[in-house]
Tab-separated table of C-alpha atoms in Angstrom:
chain	number	residue	atom	x	y	z
L	39	UNK	CA	93.852	88.914	100.656
L	40	UNK	CA	97.397	89.127	102.056
L	41	UNK	CA	100.888	88.145	100.899
L	42	UNK	CA	103.667	88.131	103.500
L	43	UNK	CA	107.219	87.924	102.162
L	44	UNK	CA	109.651	86.650	104.787
L	45	UNK	CA	108.113	84.099	107.159
L	46	UNK	CA	111.240	83.832	109.373
L	47	UNK	CA	109.837	82.277	112.590
L	48	UNK	CA	106.184	82.700	111.623
L	49	UNK	CA	105.110	85.399	114.075
L	50	UNK	CA	103.764	87.810	111.473
L	51	UNK	CA	101.731	85.099	109.742
L	52	UNK	CA	100.131	84.149	113.071
L	53	UNK	CA	99.467	87.806	113.925
L	54	UNK	CA	97.908	88.617	110.527
L	55	UNK	CA	95.769	85.464	110.634
L	56	UNK	CA	94.323	86.383	114.031
L	57	UNK	CA	94.193	90.159	113.592
L	58	UNK	CA	92.769	90.421	110.073
L	59	UNK	CA	91.064	87.030	109.693
L	60	UNK	CA	91.782	87.183	105.958
L	61	UNK	CA	90.032	85.085	103.364
L	62	UNK	CA	93.514	84.109	102.177
L	63	UNK	CA	96.992	84.683	103.615
L	64	UNK	CA	100.077	83.456	101.786
L	65	UNK	CA	103.510	83.418	103.397
L	66	UNK	CA	106.620	83.141	101.226
L	67	UNK	CA	110.085	82.346	102.612
L	68	UNK	CA	113.555	82.000	101.094
L	69	UNK	CA	114.656	79.340	103.586
L	70	UNK	CA	113.708	75.816	102.566
L	71	UNK	CA	113.116	74.751	106.164
L	72	UNK	CA	109.421	74.825	107.204
L	73	UNK	CA	108.645	76.527	110.515
L	74	UNK	CA	107.091	73.781	112.624
L	75	UNK	CA	105.647	76.085	115.327
L	76	UNK	CA	103.835	77.976	112.545
L	77	UNK	CA	102.557	74.731	111.029
L	78	UNK	CA	101.314	73.722	114.493
L	79	UNK	CA	99.615	77.116	114.943
L	80	UNK	CA	97.857	76.791	111.579
L	81	UNK	CA	96.655	73.257	112.377
L	82	UNK	CA	95.624	74.071	115.971
L	83	UNK	CA	93.536	77.029	114.793
L	84	UNK	CA	92.016	75.264	111.783
L	85	UNK	CA	93.532	77.733	109.318
L	86	UNK	CA	94.656	75.277	106.632
L	87	UNK	CA	92.234	76.726	104.047
L	88	UNK	CA	93.022	80.360	104.830
L	89	UNK	CA	96.804	80.204	105.336
L	90	UNK	CA	99.331	78.780	102.888
L	91	UNK	CA	103.108	78.825	103.230
L	92	UNK	CA	105.780	78.443	100.569
L	93	UNK	CA	109.417	77.743	101.407
L	94	UNK	CA	112.525	77.881	99.241
L	95	UNK	CA	111.221	80.801	97.180
L	96	UNK	CA	113.452	83.735	96.287
L	97	UNK	CA	111.435	86.932	96.479
L	98	UNK	CA	113.191	88.095	93.286
L	99	UNK	CA	111.768	85.167	91.312
L	100	UNK	CA	108.950	87.036	89.578
L	101	UNK	CA	107.780	83.981	87.676
L	102	UNK	CA	107.397	81.909	90.836
L	103	UNK	CA	105.701	84.769	92.731
L	104	UNK	CA	103.185	85.170	89.887
L	105	UNK	CA	102.536	81.408	89.877
L	106	UNK	CA	101.958	81.307	93.641
L	107	UNK	CA	99.689	84.355	93.694
L	108	UNK	CA	97.782	83.105	90.649
L	109	UNK	CA	97.238	79.665	92.173
L	110	UNK	CA	96.305	80.959	95.628
L	111	UNK	CA	94.195	84.006	94.772
L	112	UNK	CA	92.874	83.056	91.331
L	113	UNK	CA	93.035	86.571	89.934
L	114	UNK	CA	91.494	88.268	92.981
L	115	UNK	CA	93.366	91.491	93.743
L	116	UNK	CA	95.444	91.677	96.902
L	117	UNK	CA	94.628	93.961	99.822
L	118	UNK	CA	98.010	93.915	101.532
L	119	UNK	CA	101.582	92.885	100.784
L	120	UNK	CA	104.161	92.975	103.572
L	121	UNK	CA	107.800	92.615	102.526
L	122	UNK	CA	109.941	91.703	105.515
L	123	UNK	CA	112.181	89.386	103.520
L	124	UNK	CA	115.757	89.949	102.331
L	125	UNK	CA	116.016	93.740	102.797
L	126	UNK	CA	118.263	93.763	99.733
L	127	UNK	CA	117.611	96.368	97.060
L	128	UNK	CA	117.458	94.185	93.920
L	129	UNK	CA	115.322	91.466	95.504
L	130	UNK	CA	112.941	93.898	97.196
L	131	UNK	CA	112.582	95.978	94.038
L	132	UNK	CA	111.847	92.873	91.990
L	133	UNK	CA	109.092	91.671	94.309
L	134	UNK	CA	107.654	95.214	94.472
L	135	UNK	CA	107.496	95.384	90.675
L	136	UNK	CA	105.848	91.949	90.607
L	137	UNK	CA	103.308	92.267	93.425
L	138	UNK	CA	102.427	95.982	93.585
L	139	UNK	CA	100.363	95.808	90.369
L	140	UNK	CA	98.413	92.895	91.888
L	141	UNK	CA	97.075	95.115	94.675
L	142	UNK	CA	93.554	96.457	94.399
L	143	UNK	CA	93.235	100.251	94.093
L	144	UNK	CA	93.727	101.555	97.644
L	145	UNK	CA	95.627	98.398	98.615
L	146	UNK	CA	98.762	98.714	100.738
L	147	UNK	CA	102.333	97.547	100.156
L	148	UNK	CA	104.631	97.638	103.193
L	149	UNK	CA	108.417	97.381	103.079
L	150	UNK	CA	109.916	96.643	106.484
L	151	UNK	CA	113.379	97.582	107.751
L	152	UNK	CA	114.128	99.852	104.790
L	153	UNK	CA	116.446	102.061	106.874
L	154	UNK	CA	119.020	99.466	107.966
L	155	UNK	CA	121.840	101.298	106.135
L	156	UNK	CA	121.254	104.392	108.288
L	157	UNK	CA	120.802	102.795	111.698
L	158	UNK	CA	123.516	103.359	114.288
L	159	UNK	CA	125.578	100.593	115.826
L	160	UNK	CA	127.953	97.932	114.621
L	161	UNK	CA	125.091	95.469	114.135
L	162	UNK	CA	124.051	97.572	111.145
L	163	UNK	CA	127.087	99.632	110.200
L	164	UNK	CA	129.452	96.641	110.213
L	165	UNK	CA	126.915	93.964	109.378
L	166	UNK	CA	128.021	90.735	107.766
L	167	UNK	CA	124.603	90.550	106.079
L	168	UNK	CA	124.290	94.066	104.664
L	169	UNK	CA	127.348	95.327	102.859
L	170	UNK	CA	127.962	99.048	102.595
L	171	UNK	CA	128.941	98.313	98.997
L	172	UNK	CA	125.473	97.101	98.032
L	173	UNK	CA	122.604	99.513	97.359
L	174	UNK	CA	120.352	100.118	100.329
L	175	UNK	CA	116.582	100.197	100.278
L	176	UNK	CA	116.880	103.967	100.408
L	177	UNK	CA	117.364	103.804	96.640
L	178	UNK	CA	114.035	102.006	96.296
L	179	UNK	CA	112.374	104.529	98.611
L	180	UNK	CA	113.569	107.353	96.346
L	181	UNK	CA	112.293	105.546	93.247
L	182	UNK	CA	108.880	104.980	94.828
L	183	UNK	CA	108.747	108.634	95.918
L	184	UNK	CA	109.513	109.708	92.340
L	185	UNK	CA	106.698	107.452	91.165
L	186	UNK	CA	104.345	108.974	93.746
L	187	UNK	CA	105.217	112.481	92.521
L	188	UNK	CA	105.033	111.551	88.821
L	189	UNK	CA	102.137	109.121	88.832
L	190	UNK	CA	99.729	109.520	91.769
L	191	UNK	CA	97.360	107.337	89.748
L	192	UNK	CA	99.827	104.471	90.378
L	193	UNK	CA	101.054	105.429	93.870
L	194	UNK	CA	98.354	107.376	95.680
L	195	UNK	CA	100.434	107.952	98.800
L	196	UNK	CA	103.719	107.130	100.444
L	197	UNK	CA	104.359	107.146	104.183
L	198	UNK	CA	107.871	106.865	105.572
L	199	UNK	CA	108.739	105.890	109.122
L	200	UNK	CA	112.049	104.871	110.674
L	201	UNK	CA	111.722	101.240	109.678
L	202	UNK	CA	108.603	101.012	107.511
L	203	UNK	CA	107.584	102.315	104.095
L	204	UNK	CA	103.839	102.199	103.419
L	205	UNK	CA	102.772	102.582	99.799
L	206	UNK	CA	99.102	102.969	98.877
L	207	UNK	CA	98.184	101.936	95.356
L	208	UNK	CA	96.398	104.376	93.103
L	209	UNK	CA	93.490	103.661	90.779
L	210	UNK	CA	95.386	103.171	87.496
L	211	UNK	CA	95.144	99.910	85.600
L	212	UNK	CA	98.313	97.839	85.210
L	213	UNK	CA	99.205	95.595	82.337
L	214	UNK	CA	100.241	92.192	83.771
L	215	UNK	CA	104.005	91.730	84.009
L	216	UNK	CA	104.696	95.163	82.564
L	217	UNK	CA	105.659	97.232	85.608
L	218	UNK	CA	109.187	98.598	85.773
L	219	UNK	CA	109.738	101.552	88.064
L	220	UNK	CA	112.188	103.368	85.796
L	221	UNK	CA	109.640	103.288	82.961
L	222	UNK	CA	106.869	104.861	85.036
L	223	UNK	CA	108.337	107.831	86.903
L	224	UNK	CA	109.426	111.090	85.324
């Protein structure tokens, strides 16, 4: 059971569909424009029942994310969430707070490209997309690490690599819609 935030050109959806052969894979994208090569891939491989895509969805829209996950998974806990969407702090934090509690104990939440604010080169340091005035995902990384230290029953482990954060969910029970990072860590 997989949710992929940030379809972009559809490569990750195709990879996850072939690699994991999930019972259900849901891709969510901010852009309203469907990715025709991905639609063709899904049709060609007969994956219409396993793979669903949603376009024009802001990852920070908790209500819409809950509706999509509820409709697609029917209350079944998620195994994997991959966030390769906006890379903005507020949006990424919002989707983490929405989807992380929906993971099964031991499930994995991945945040891609968290380190953009620290990468060398004008592409990152003078980016027109990522302002040095806006909070970086490093802030979210610190908050998740505080949660891991304070509440290993919520975050069992945290792995940090240059461009990927991998968060493994602990065994604690979550109350639906009641997960705010600042209320959980010490």
